[in-house]
PDB file of C-alpha atoms in Angstrom:
ATOM      1  CA  MET A   1       2.366   5.938  -9.091  1.00 67.00           C
ATOM      2  CA  THR A   2      -0.443   7.955  -8.403  1.00 57.00           C
ATOM      3  CA  THR A   3      -1.261  11.882  -8.624  1.00 48.00           C
ATOM      4  CA  PRO A   4      -1.367  13.467  -5.082  1.00 45.00           C
ATOM      5  CA  SER A   5      -4.316  14.940  -3.759  1.00 44.00           C
ATOM      6  CA  PRO A   6      -4.114  18.782  -3.393  1.00 41.00           C
ATOM      7  CA  THR A   7      -3.969  18.865   0.371  1.00 44.00           C
ATOM      8  CA  ALA A   8      -1.194  20.905   2.016  1.00 45.00           C
ATOM      9  CA  GLN A   9       2.093  19.134   2.262  1.00 49.00           C
ATOM     10  CA  PRO A  10       4.845  19.879   4.793  1.00 53.00           C
ATOM     11  CA  HIS A  11       7.902  21.923   3.567  1.00 60.00           C
ATOM     12  CA  GLY A  12      11.739  21.771   4.555  1.00 67.00           C
ATOM     13  CA  LEU A  13      13.573  18.716   5.776  1.00 71.00           C
ATOM     14  CA  MET A  14      10.553  17.050   7.363  1.00 76.00           C
ATOM     15  CA  GLY A  15       8.576  17.155   4.057  1.00 69.00           C
ATOM     16  CA  GLU A  16      11.770  15.564   2.353  1.00 77.00           C
ATOM     17  CA  LEU A  17      12.002  12.864   5.040  1.00 83.00           C
ATOM     18  CA  ARG A  18       8.142  12.056   4.597  1.00 87.00           C
ATOM     19  CA  GLY A  19       8.927  11.809   0.799  1.00 87.00           C
ATOM     20  CA  THR A  20      11.724   9.354   1.266  1.00 93.00           C
ATOM     21  CA  MET A  21       9.411   6.989   3.207  1.00 95.00           C
ATOM     22  CA  ALA A  22       6.416   7.771   0.982  1.00 95.00           C
ATOM     23  CA  ASN A  23       8.670   6.565  -2.135  1.00 96.00           C
ATOM     24  CA  PHE A  24       8.231   2.856  -0.607  1.00 96.00           C
ATOM     25  CA  ALA A  25       4.702   3.242  -0.580  1.00 95.00           C
ATOM     26  CA  GLN A  26       4.277   4.834  -3.975  1.00 96.00           C
ATOM     27  CA  ILE A  27       5.526   1.363  -5.239  1.00 96.00           C
ATOM     28  CA  TYR A  28       1.919  -0.090  -4.536  1.00 95.00           C
ATOM     29  CA  PHE A  29       0.272   3.250  -5.520  1.00 95.00           C
ATOM     30  CA  ILE A  30      -0.175   4.671  -1.829  1.00 94.00           C
ATOM     31  CA  PRO A  31       1.153   8.213  -1.081  1.00 94.00           C
ATOM     32  CA  SER A  32       1.587   7.717   2.482  1.00 93.00           C
ATOM     33  CA  ALA A  33       4.989   8.111   4.457  1.00 94.00           C
ATOM     34  CA  GLY A  34       3.569   6.053   7.161  1.00 94.00           C
ATOM     35  CA  ILE A  35       2.670   3.333   4.938  1.00 95.00           C
ATOM     36  CA  GLY A  36       6.162   3.585   3.364  1.00 95.00           C
ATOM     37  CA  ALA A  37       7.825   3.152   6.776  1.00 95.00           C
ATOM     38  CA  LEU A  38       5.923   0.130   7.537  1.00 95.00           C
ATOM     39  CA  LEU A  39       6.913  -1.377   4.286  1.00 95.00           C
ATOM     40  CA  LEU A  40      10.417  -0.534   4.844  1.00 96.00           C
ATOM     41  CA  ALA A  41      10.536  -2.186   8.110  1.00 95.00           C
ATOM     42  CA  LEU A  42       9.065  -5.327   6.740  1.00 93.00           C
ATOM     43  CA  LEU A  43      11.520  -5.331   4.068  1.00 94.00           C
ATOM     44  CA  THR A  44      14.366  -4.960   6.737  1.00 95.00           C
ATOM     45  CA  LEU A  45      12.977  -8.224   8.665  1.00 92.00           C
ATOM     46  CA  SER A  46      13.082 -10.041   5.309  1.00 91.00           C
ATOM     47  CA  ASP A  47      16.573  -8.742   4.024  1.00 92.00           C
ATOM     48  CA  PRO A  48      18.328  -5.978   5.816  1.00 94.00           C
ATOM     49  CA  ALA A  49      20.868  -5.463   2.896  1.00 94.00           C
ATOM     50  CA  ALA A  50      18.049  -4.658   0.401  1.00 95.00           C
ATOM     51  CA  ALA A  51      16.382  -2.466   2.846  1.00 96.00           C
ATOM     52  CA  VAL A  52      19.690  -0.392   3.455  1.00 97.00           C
ATOM     53  CA  THR A  53      20.378  -0.025  -0.433  1.00 97.00           C
ATOM     54  CA  GLY A  54      16.655   0.744  -0.946  1.00 97.00           C
ATOM     55  CA  LEU A  55      16.787   3.498   1.803  1.00 97.00           C
ATOM     56  CA  ALA A  56      19.973   4.952   0.351  1.00 97.00           C
ATOM     57  CA  ALA A  57      18.483   4.808  -3.160  1.00 97.00           C
ATOM     58  CA  SER A  58      15.122   6.530  -1.747  1.00 97.00           C
ATOM     59  CA  VAL A  59      17.052   9.405  -0.322  1.00 96.00           C
ATOM     60  CA  THR A  60      19.141   9.739  -3.467  1.00 97.00           C
ATOM     61  CA  ALA A  61      16.126   9.822  -5.381  1.00 97.00           C
ATOM     62  CA  SER A  62      14.705  12.457  -3.283  1.00 95.00           C
ATOM     63  CA  GLY A  63      17.681  14.454  -3.367  1.00 95.00           C
ATOM     64  CA  VAL A  64      17.797  14.330  -7.191  1.00 96.00           C
ATOM     65  CA  ALA A  65      14.197  15.627  -7.230  1.00 95.00           C
ATOM     66  CA  VAL A  66      15.020  18.362  -4.967  1.00 93.00           C
ATOM     67  CA  ALA A  67      17.742  19.375  -7.209  1.00 94.00           C
ATOM     68  CA  MET A  68      15.513  19.207 -10.213  1.00 94.00           C
ATOM     69  CA  ARG A  69      13.055  21.615  -8.505  1.00 93.00           C
ATOM     70  CA  LEU A  70      10.261  19.048  -8.948  1.00 93.00           C
ATOM     71  CA  PRO A  71       6.927  20.148  -7.332  1.00 92.00           C
ATOM     72  CA  HIS A  72       7.245  19.612  -3.492  1.00 88.00           C
ATOM     73  CA  ALA A  73       3.446  18.176  -3.065  1.00 89.00           C
ATOM     74  CA  GLN A  74       4.386  15.414  -5.573  1.00 91.00           C
ATOM     75  CA  ARG A  75       7.950  14.971  -4.093  1.00 90.00           C
ATOM     76  CA  HIS A  76       6.327  14.600  -0.720  1.00 91.00           C
ATOM     77  CA  THR A  77       4.003  11.876  -1.830  1.00 93.00           C
ATOM     78  CA  GLY A  78       6.725   9.797  -3.281  1.00 94.00           C
ATOM     79  CA  LEU A  79       5.530  10.171  -6.858  1.00 95.00           C
ATOM     80  CA  PHE A  80       9.100  10.721  -8.142  1.00 96.00           C
ATOM     81  CA  GLY A  81      11.088   8.585  -6.058  1.00 96.00           C
ATOM     82  CA  TYR A  82       9.518   5.261  -5.792  1.00 97.00           C
ATOM     83  CA  ASN A  83      11.177   3.895  -9.011  1.00 98.00           C
ATOM     84  CA  GLY A  84      14.452   4.825  -7.675  1.00 97.00           C
ATOM     85  CA  ALA A  85      13.556   3.162  -4.145  1.00 97.00           C
ATOM     86  CA  LEU A  86      12.587   0.070  -5.838  1.00 97.00           C
ATOM     87  CA  THR A  87      15.872   0.111  -8.102  1.00 98.00           C
ATOM     88  CA  GLY A  88      17.688   0.250  -4.684  1.00 97.00           C
ATOM     89  CA  VAL A  89      15.602  -2.699  -3.165  1.00 97.00           C
ATOM     90  CA  ALA A  90      16.364  -4.776  -6.396  1.00 96.00           C
ATOM     91  CA  PHE A  91      20.127  -4.027  -6.540  1.00 97.00           C
ATOM     92  CA  GLY A  92      20.703  -4.973  -2.868  1.00 95.00           C
ATOM     93  CA  ALA A  93      18.592  -8.321  -3.513  1.00 94.00           C
ATOM     94  CA  LEU A  94      20.382  -9.383  -6.583  1.00 94.00           C
ATOM     95  CA  TRP A  95      23.928  -7.965  -6.046  1.00 96.00           C
ATOM     96  CA  GLN A  96      26.712  -7.616  -3.618  1.00 95.00           C
ATOM     97  CA  PRO A  97      27.642  -4.038  -2.856  1.00 95.00           C
ATOM     98  CA  ASP A  98      30.898  -2.498  -3.785  1.00 95.00           C
ATOM     99  CA  ALA A  99      32.228   1.054  -5.213  1.00 96.00           C
ATOM    100  CA  ILE A 100      30.931   0.189  -8.727  1.00 96.00           C
ATOM    101  CA  PHE A 101      27.678  -1.028  -7.457  1.00 97.00           C
ATOM    102  CA  ALA A 102      27.310   2.099  -5.409  1.00 97.00           C
ATOM    103  CA  ALA A 103      28.156   4.442  -8.437  1.00 97.00           C
ATOM    104  CA  TRP A 104      26.093   2.633 -10.924  1.00 98.00           C
ATOM    105  CA  LEU A 105      23.006   2.396  -8.449  1.00 98.00           C
ATOM    106  CA  ALA A 106      23.324   6.306  -7.885  1.00 98.00           C
ATOM    107  CA  LEU A 107      23.263   6.802 -11.854  1.00 98.00           C
ATOM    108  CA  CYS A 108      20.200   4.481 -12.270  1.00 98.00           C
ATOM    109  CA  VAL A 109      18.243   6.274  -9.469  1.00 98.00           C
ATOM    110  CA  ALA A 110      18.873   9.694 -11.047  1.00 98.00           C
ATOM    111  CA  LEU A 111      17.753   8.166 -14.458  1.00 98.00           C
ATOM    112  CA  THR A 112      14.738   7.007 -12.918  1.00 98.00           C
ATOM    113  CA  VAL A 113      13.605  10.330 -11.340  1.00 98.00           C
ATOM    114  CA  VAL A 114      14.572  12.102 -14.714  1.00 97.00           C
ATOM    115  CA  ALA A 115      12.260   9.750 -16.621  1.00 97.00           C
ATOM    116  CA  THR A 116       9.306   9.676 -14.218  1.00 97.00           C
ATOM    117  CA  ALA A 117       9.450  13.410 -14.175  1.00 96.00           C
ATOM    118  CA  ALA A 118       9.107  13.436 -17.892  1.00 96.00           C
ATOM    119  CA  LEU A 119       6.248  11.095 -18.122  1.00 96.00           C
ATOM    120  CA  VAL A 120       4.357  12.885 -15.043  1.00 94.00           C
ATOM    121  CA  ARG A 121       4.990  16.494 -16.955  1.00 94.00           C
ATOM    122  CA  ARG A 122       3.249  14.702 -20.118  1.00 93.00           C
ATOM    123  CA  GLU A 123       0.473  13.440 -17.754  1.00 91.00           C
ATOM    124  CA  LEU A 124       1.465   9.750 -18.697  1.00 92.00           C
ATOM    125  CA  PRO A 125       1.473   7.020 -15.906  1.00 94.00           C
ATOM    126  CA  ALA A 126       4.953   6.012 -15.189  1.00 96.00           C
ATOM    127  CA  LEU A 127       4.113   3.183 -13.403  1.00 96.00           C
ATOM    128  CA  THR A 128       7.414   1.149 -12.824  1.00 97.00           C
ATOM    129  CA  GLY A 129       8.577   1.733 -16.497  1.00 97.00           C
ATOM    130  CA  PRO A 130      11.625   3.644 -15.230  1.00 98.00           C
ATOM    131  CA  PHE A 131      12.504   0.820 -13.184  1.00 98.00           C
ATOM    132  CA  VAL A 132      12.222  -1.810 -15.518  1.00 98.00           C
ATOM    133  CA  ALA A 133      14.402   0.369 -18.050  1.00 98.00           C
ATOM    134  CA  VAL A 134      17.282   0.972 -15.555  1.00 98.00           C
ATOM    135  CA  MET A 135      17.343  -2.748 -14.560  1.00 97.00           C
ATOM    136  CA  ALA A 136      17.528  -3.969 -18.254  1.00 97.00           C
ATOM    137  CA  LEU A 137      20.322  -1.520 -18.829  1.00 97.00           C
ATOM    138  CA  SER A 138      21.936  -2.817 -15.842  1.00 97.00           C
ATOM    139  CA  TRP A 139      21.555  -6.488 -17.077  1.00 96.00           C
ATOM    140  CA  ALA A 140      23.058  -5.406 -20.406  1.00 95.00           C
ATOM    141  CA  MET A 141      26.077  -3.814 -18.654  1.00 96.00           C
ATOM    142  CA  LEU A 142      26.698  -6.685 -16.350  1.00 95.00           C
ATOM    143  CA  PRO A 143      29.931  -7.910 -18.427  1.00 93.00           C
ATOM    144  CA  TRP A 144      31.480  -4.890 -17.891  1.00 94.00           C
ATOM    145  CA  LEU A 145      30.172  -3.804 -14.389  1.00 94.00           C
ATOM    146  CA  GLU A 146      31.029  -7.230 -13.031  1.00 91.00           C
ATOM    147  CA  LEU A 147      28.711  -7.178 -10.176  1.00 93.00           C
ATOM    148  CA  SER A 148      28.601  -9.855  -7.752  1.00 93.00           C
ATOM    149  CA  PRO A 149      25.264 -11.792  -7.527  1.00 93.00           C
ATOM    150  CA  ARG A 150      23.829 -12.738  -4.228  1.00 87.00           C
ATOM    151  CA  THR A 151      22.470 -16.132  -3.583  1.00 78.00           C
ATOM    152  CA  ARG A 152      18.752 -15.915  -2.420  1.00 67.00           C
ATOM    153  CA  SER A 153      15.867 -17.907  -2.832  1.00 61.00           C
ATOM    154  CA  LEU A 154      12.721 -15.980  -3.790  1.00 63.00           C
ATOM    155  CA  ALA A 155      10.333 -18.474  -5.101  1.00 65.00           C
ATOM    156  CA  CYS A 156       6.807 -18.848  -4.072  1.00 70.00           C
ATOM    157  CA  ASP A 157       4.837 -22.308  -3.615  1.00 68.00           C
ATOM    158  CA  MET A 158       2.364 -22.446  -6.410  1.00 69.00           C
ATOM    159  CA  GLY A 159       0.658 -25.295  -4.783  1.00 65.00           C
ATOM    160  CA  SER A 160      -1.297 -23.350  -2.250  1.00 66.00           C
ATOM    161  CA  PRO A 161      -3.443 -20.178  -2.141  1.00 67.00           C
ATOM    162  CA  SER A 162      -0.665 -18.629   0.103  1.00 74.00           C
ATOM    163  CA  PHE A 163       1.138 -18.021  -3.150  1.00 80.00           C
ATOM    164  CA  VAL A 164      -1.118 -14.932  -3.481  1.00 82.00           C
ATOM    165  CA  PHE A 165       0.154 -13.417  -0.511  1.00 84.00           C
ATOM    166  CA  CYS A 166       3.892 -14.433  -1.122  1.00 82.00           C
ATOM    167  CA  SER A 167       3.529 -12.563  -4.462  1.00 86.00           C
ATOM    168  CA  VAL A 168       2.443  -9.394  -2.918  1.00 88.00           C
ATOM    169  CA  GLY A 169       5.624  -9.297  -0.864  1.00 88.00           C
ATOM    170  CA  GLN A 170       7.814 -10.159  -3.817  1.00 87.00           C
ATOM    171  CA  VAL A 171       6.934  -6.948  -5.591  1.00 91.00           C
ATOM    172  CA  VAL A 172       9.441  -5.668  -3.307  1.00 89.00           C
ATOM    173  CA  PHE A 173      11.550  -8.777  -2.959  1.00 87.00           C
ATOM    174  CA  VAL A 174      10.138  -9.650   0.410  1.00 86.00           C
ATOM    175  CA  ALA A 175      10.384 -13.598   0.302  1.00 76.00           C
ATOM    176  CA  PRO A 176       8.849 -15.126   3.527  1.00 74.00           C
ATOM    177  CA  LEU A 177       5.070 -15.753   3.284  1.00 75.00           C
ATOM    178  CA  VAL A 178       4.241 -14.213   6.653  1.00 83.00           C
ATOM    179  CA  LEU A 179       5.946 -11.198   5.726  1.00 86.00           C
ATOM    180  CA  GLY A 180       3.987 -11.162   2.314  1.00 85.00           C
ATOM    181  CA  LEU A 181       0.930 -11.741   4.469  1.00 86.00           C
ATOM    182  CA  LEU A 182       1.925  -8.723   6.418  1.00 90.00           C
ATOM    183  CA  THR A 183       2.592  -6.808   3.289  1.00 91.00           C
ATOM    184  CA  TRP A 184      -0.895  -7.104   2.093  1.00 89.00           C
ATOM    185  CA  TYR A 185      -2.188  -6.107   5.527  1.00 89.00           C
ATOM    186  CA  VAL A 186      -0.477  -2.857   5.533  1.00 92.00           C
ATOM    187  CA  LEU A 187      -1.659  -2.138   2.019  1.00 92.00           C
ATOM    188  CA  ALA A 188      -5.211  -2.991   3.129  1.00 91.00           C
ATOM    189  CA  LEU A 189      -4.740  -0.298   6.096  1.00 90.00           C
ATOM    190  CA  TRP A 190      -4.668   2.536   3.199  1.00 90.00           C
ATOM    191  CA  ASN A 191      -7.076   1.155   0.821  1.00 86.00           C
ATOM    192  CA  ALA A 192      -8.868  -1.822   1.605  1.00 87.00           C
ATOM    193  CA  ARG A 193     -11.279  -2.086  -1.256  1.00 86.00           C
ATOM    194  CA  ALA A 194      -8.559  -1.854  -3.997  1.00 85.00           C
ATOM    195  CA  THR A 195      -6.521  -4.193  -2.157  1.00 88.00           C
ATOM    196  CA  VAL A 196      -9.169  -6.693  -1.386  1.00 87.00           C
ATOM    197  CA  TRP A 197     -10.157  -6.643  -4.943  1.00 87.00           C
ATOM    198  CA  ALA A 198      -6.766  -7.105  -6.431  1.00 88.00           C
ATOM    199  CA  LEU A 199      -6.072  -9.978  -4.000  1.00 84.00           C
ATOM    200  CA  ALA A 200      -9.418 -11.645  -5.334  1.00 86.00           C
ATOM    201  CA  THR A 201      -8.178 -11.180  -8.759  1.00 86.00           C
ATOM    202  CA  GLY A 202      -4.765 -12.724  -7.788  1.00 83.00           C
ATOM    203  CA  VAL A 203      -6.808 -15.661  -6.465  1.00 84.00           C
ATOM    204  CA  THR A 204      -8.487 -16.247  -9.777  1.00 85.00           C
ATOM    205  CA  VAL A 205      -5.205 -15.926 -11.699  1.00 83.00           C
ATOM    206  CA  TRP A 206      -3.709 -18.459  -9.149  1.00 80.00           C
ATOM    207  CA  VAL A 207      -6.735 -20.918  -9.803  1.00 83.00           C
ATOM    208  CA  LEU A 208      -6.118 -20.450 -13.542  1.00 80.00           C
ATOM    209  CA  LEU A 209      -2.392 -20.989 -12.930  1.00 78.00           C
ATOM    210  CA  VAL A 210      -2.811 -24.258 -11.321  1.00 75.00           C
ATOM    211  CA  THR A 211      -5.214 -25.328 -13.568  1.00 78.00           C
ATOM    212  CA  LEU A 212      -3.301 -24.793 -16.720  1.00 73.00           C
ATOM    213  CA  ALA A 213      -0.001 -25.812 -15.204  1.00 67.00           C
ATOM    214  CA  SER A 214      -0.151 -29.217 -16.380  1.00 68.00           C
ATOM    215  CA  ARG A 215      -1.382 -28.483 -19.938  1.00 71.00           C
ATOM    216  CA  TRP A 216       0.630 -25.480 -20.346  1.00 68.00           C
ATOM    217  CA  PRO A 217       4.474 -26.002 -18.699  1.00 67.00           C
ATOM    218  CA  SER A 218       5.735 -22.640 -19.610  1.00 64.00           C
ATOM    219  CA  MET A 219       2.762 -21.134 -17.309  1.00 66.00           C
ATOM    220  CA  ALA A 220       3.974 -22.984 -14.212  1.00 68.00           C
ATOM    221  CA  ALA A 221       7.741 -22.006 -15.139  1.00 72.00           C
ATOM    222  CA  GLN A 222       6.737 -18.232 -15.035  1.00 80.00           C
ATOM    223  CA  ALA A 223       4.494 -18.485 -11.856  1.00 81.00           C
ATOM    224  CA  SER A 224       6.471 -16.169  -9.717  1.00 84.00           C
ATOM    225  CA  GLY A 225       6.276 -13.310 -12.328  1.00 87.00           C
ATOM    226  CA  VAL A 226       2.704 -14.290 -12.950  1.00 88.00           C
ATOM    227  CA  GLY A 227       1.849 -13.627  -9.460  1.00 89.00           C
ATOM    228  CA  ILE A 228       3.740 -10.403  -9.014  1.00 91.00           C
ATOM    229  CA  ASN A 229       2.467  -8.791 -12.316  1.00 94.00           C
ATOM    230  CA  ALA A 230      -1.088  -9.976 -12.152  1.00 92.00           C
ATOM    231  CA  PHE A 231      -1.545  -8.469  -8.714  1.00 93.00           C
ATOM    232  CA  LEU A 232       0.085  -5.269  -9.681  1.00 95.00           C
ATOM    233  CA  ALA A 233      -2.019  -5.073 -12.749  1.00 95.00           C
ATOM    234  CA  ALA A 234      -5.221  -5.483 -10.704  1.00 93.00           C
ATOM    235  CA  LEU A 235      -4.227  -3.259  -8.161  1.00 93.00           C
ATOM    236  CA  GLY A 236      -3.071  -0.397 -10.272  1.00 94.00           C
ATOM    237  CA  LEU A 237      -6.157  -0.561 -12.606  1.00 94.00           C
ATOM    238  CA  GLY A 238      -8.250  -0.240  -9.375  1.00 91.00           C
ATOM    239  CA  VAL A 239      -6.523   2.800  -8.293  1.00 91.00           C
ATOM    240  CA  PHE A 240      -6.996   4.090 -11.671  1.00 93.00           C
ATOM    241  CA  GLY A 241     -10.845   3.657 -11.347  1.00 90.00           C
ATOM    242  CA  ARG A 242     -11.227   0.994 -13.765  1.00 92.00           C
ATOM    243  CA  ARG A 243     -13.990  -1.490 -13.260  1.00 92.00           C
ATOM    244  CA  LEU A 244     -13.743  -5.098 -11.854  1.00 90.00           C
ATOM    245  CA  THR A 245     -13.811  -6.573 -15.518  1.00 93.00           C
ATOM    246  CA  MET A 246     -10.961  -4.365 -16.510  1.00 94.00           C
ATOM    247  CA  ARG A 247      -8.809  -5.223 -13.587  1.00 93.00           C
ATOM    248  CA  LEU A 248      -9.420  -8.995 -14.071  1.00 92.00           C
ATOM    249  CA  THR A 249      -8.711  -8.456 -17.960  1.00 94.00           C
ATOM    250  CA  GLY A 250      -5.619  -6.289 -17.013  1.00 95.00           C
ATOM    251  CA  ALA A 251      -4.418  -9.277 -14.460  1.00 93.00           C
ATOM    252  CA  ALA A 252      -4.952 -11.987 -17.200  1.00 92.00           C
ATOM    253  CA  LEU A 253      -3.151  -9.891 -19.957  1.00 95.00           C
ATOM    254  CA  ALA A 254      -0.120  -9.514 -17.467  1.00 95.00           C
ATOM    255  CA  ALA A 255      -0.170 -13.115 -17.074  1.00 91.00           C
ATOM    256  CA  VAL A 256      -0.138 -14.142 -20.573  1.00 91.00           C
ATOM    257  CA  ILE A 257       2.681 -11.364 -21.278  1.00 94.00           C
ATOM    258  CA  CYS A 258       4.698 -13.136 -18.426  1.00 93.00           C
ATOM    259  CA  VAL A 259       4.546 -16.491 -20.186  1.00 89.00           C
ATOM    260  CA  ILE A 260       5.410 -15.064 -23.883  1.00 91.00           C
ATOM    261  CA  LEU A 261       8.241 -12.761 -22.270  1.00 93.00           C
ATOM    262  CA  GLY A 262       9.506 -15.648 -20.070  1.00 90.00           C
ATOM    263  CA  SER A 263       9.743 -18.218 -22.904  1.00 87.00           C
ATOM    264  CA  TRP A 264      11.890 -15.594 -24.831  1.00 91.00           C
ATOM    265  CA  LEU A 265      14.073 -14.055 -22.100  1.00 90.00           C
ATOM    266  CA  THR A 266      14.423 -16.750 -19.502  1.00 84.00           C
ATOM    267  CA  PRO A 267      16.438 -19.108 -21.711  1.00 86.00           C
ATOM    268  CA  ARG A 268      18.809 -16.002 -22.410  1.00 88.00           C
ATOM    269  CA  GLY A 269      19.177 -15.345 -18.574  1.00 87.00           C
ATOM    270  CA  TRP A 270      17.195 -12.079 -18.765  1.00 92.00           C
ATOM    271  CA  PRO A 271      14.452 -11.270 -16.126  1.00 93.00           C
ATOM    272  CA  TYR A 272      11.635  -9.340 -17.443  1.00 94.00           C
ATOM    273  CA  PHE A 273      10.724  -7.731 -13.683  1.00 94.00           C
ATOM    274  CA  THR A 274       7.630  -5.840 -13.870  1.00 96.00           C
ATOM    275  CA  LEU A 275       7.650  -5.191 -17.417  1.00 97.00           C
ATOM    276  CA  PRO A 276       4.382  -7.424 -18.020  1.00 97.00           C
ATOM    277  CA  PHE A 277       2.518  -5.280 -15.315  1.00 97.00           C
ATOM    278  CA  ASN A 278       3.336  -1.971 -17.226  1.00 97.00           C
ATOM    279  CA  LEU A 279       2.259  -3.295 -20.616  1.00 97.00           C
ATOM    280  CA  ALA A 280      -0.830  -4.644 -19.450  1.00 97.00           C
ATOM    281  CA  VAL A 281      -1.827  -1.553 -17.436  1.00 97.00           C
ATOM    282  CA  TRP A 282      -0.932   0.774 -20.374  1.00 97.00           C
ATOM    283  CA  ILE A 283      -2.890  -1.074 -22.826  1.00 96.00           C
ATOM    284  CA  VAL A 284      -6.027  -1.209 -20.880  1.00 96.00           C
ATOM    285  CA  LEU A 285      -5.590   2.325 -19.846  1.00 95.00           C
ATOM    286  CA  GLY A 286      -5.371   3.243 -23.596  1.00 93.00           C
ATOM    287  CA  VAL A 287      -8.147   1.176 -24.448  1.00 93.00           C
ATOM    288  CA  THR A 288     -10.662   2.238 -22.153  1.00 90.00           C
ATOM    289  CA  ALA A 289      -9.283   6.171 -22.001  1.00 81.00           C
ATOM    290  CA  ARG A 290     -11.896   7.074 -24.471  1.00 67.00           C
ATOM    291  CA  ASP A 291     -14.656   6.253 -21.997  1.00 60.00           C
ATOM    292  CA  ARG A 292     -13.251   8.423 -19.401  1.00 56.00           C
ATOM    293  CA  PRO A 293     -12.539  11.758 -21.313  1.00 46.00           C
ATOM    294  CA  GLY A 294     -12.539  13.920 -18.044  1.00 41.00           C
ATOM    295  CA  ARG A 295     -10.001  11.953 -16.271  1.00 41.00           C
ATOM    296  CA  ARG A 296      -6.365  12.622 -16.257  1.00 34.00           C
ATOM    297  CA  ALA A 297      -3.824  10.073 -17.393  1.00 36.00           C
ATOM    298  CA  GLY A 298      -1.926  10.236 -14.142  1.00 37.00           C
ATOM    299  CA  GLY A 299      -4.785  10.185 -11.750  1.00 34.00           C
ATOM    300  CA  ALA A 300      -5.750   7.675  -9.161  1.00 30.00           C
TER     301      ALA A 300
END
């Protein structure tokens, strides 16, 4: 989700392979093939089926980016493919694969690349907006697609601080606590400062969540969404260089949006995925943009 640094990037097949791995890391704002490979390994331990569809989607996204002749430096840091990779992981975690599944996934992945490229050209932060859009489209098309759901338990235990680490893993549908903890550790290997502050913000949100749960039942009902979206908002605003107060504000705003959207969408059977994170970060970036006139909207 970040703008890559102007360092030299490898060309050819090796460069595209690096980009395919970096797609997974960019979900967490990291332009690194090595970190992406580690995240894919953790996903494989948690859910091999989701890892396979995620990898297939990542390869497809990289291929679409090549076909569109998008800038190779940005391709190789995963900037155009992370929404496609996340879409593949979500498909694999939610539905059973079949021919219709594969065809629809390929179309959705291509759409995420096109949408991400359009936003990048306008120097706007795509975040996971394209992913949310194609997942909403898929949900609307379910009566016609007839995709078979998978049965998985992705809930985190809100009763302990481990909830925060579990939420970090659930961004990419990694459910077990220990793998969520390892996911956080992998992120910290790249940017310890931003990741630790995002975790601290997540802990703050968790404390508020536990405190308010008895008085605000709808908050408890959206605990999983709050954990995921608050952490991403804090991490993203940190990567975009916003100060700690703005990161806390973004995380709190994402939590409130989760409750509002959840109270409306959950009874209708519609998930909101990472939409609250997107809305919160876009709002905070828009409000604070005037204070940072020399900074590109898509910069890290």
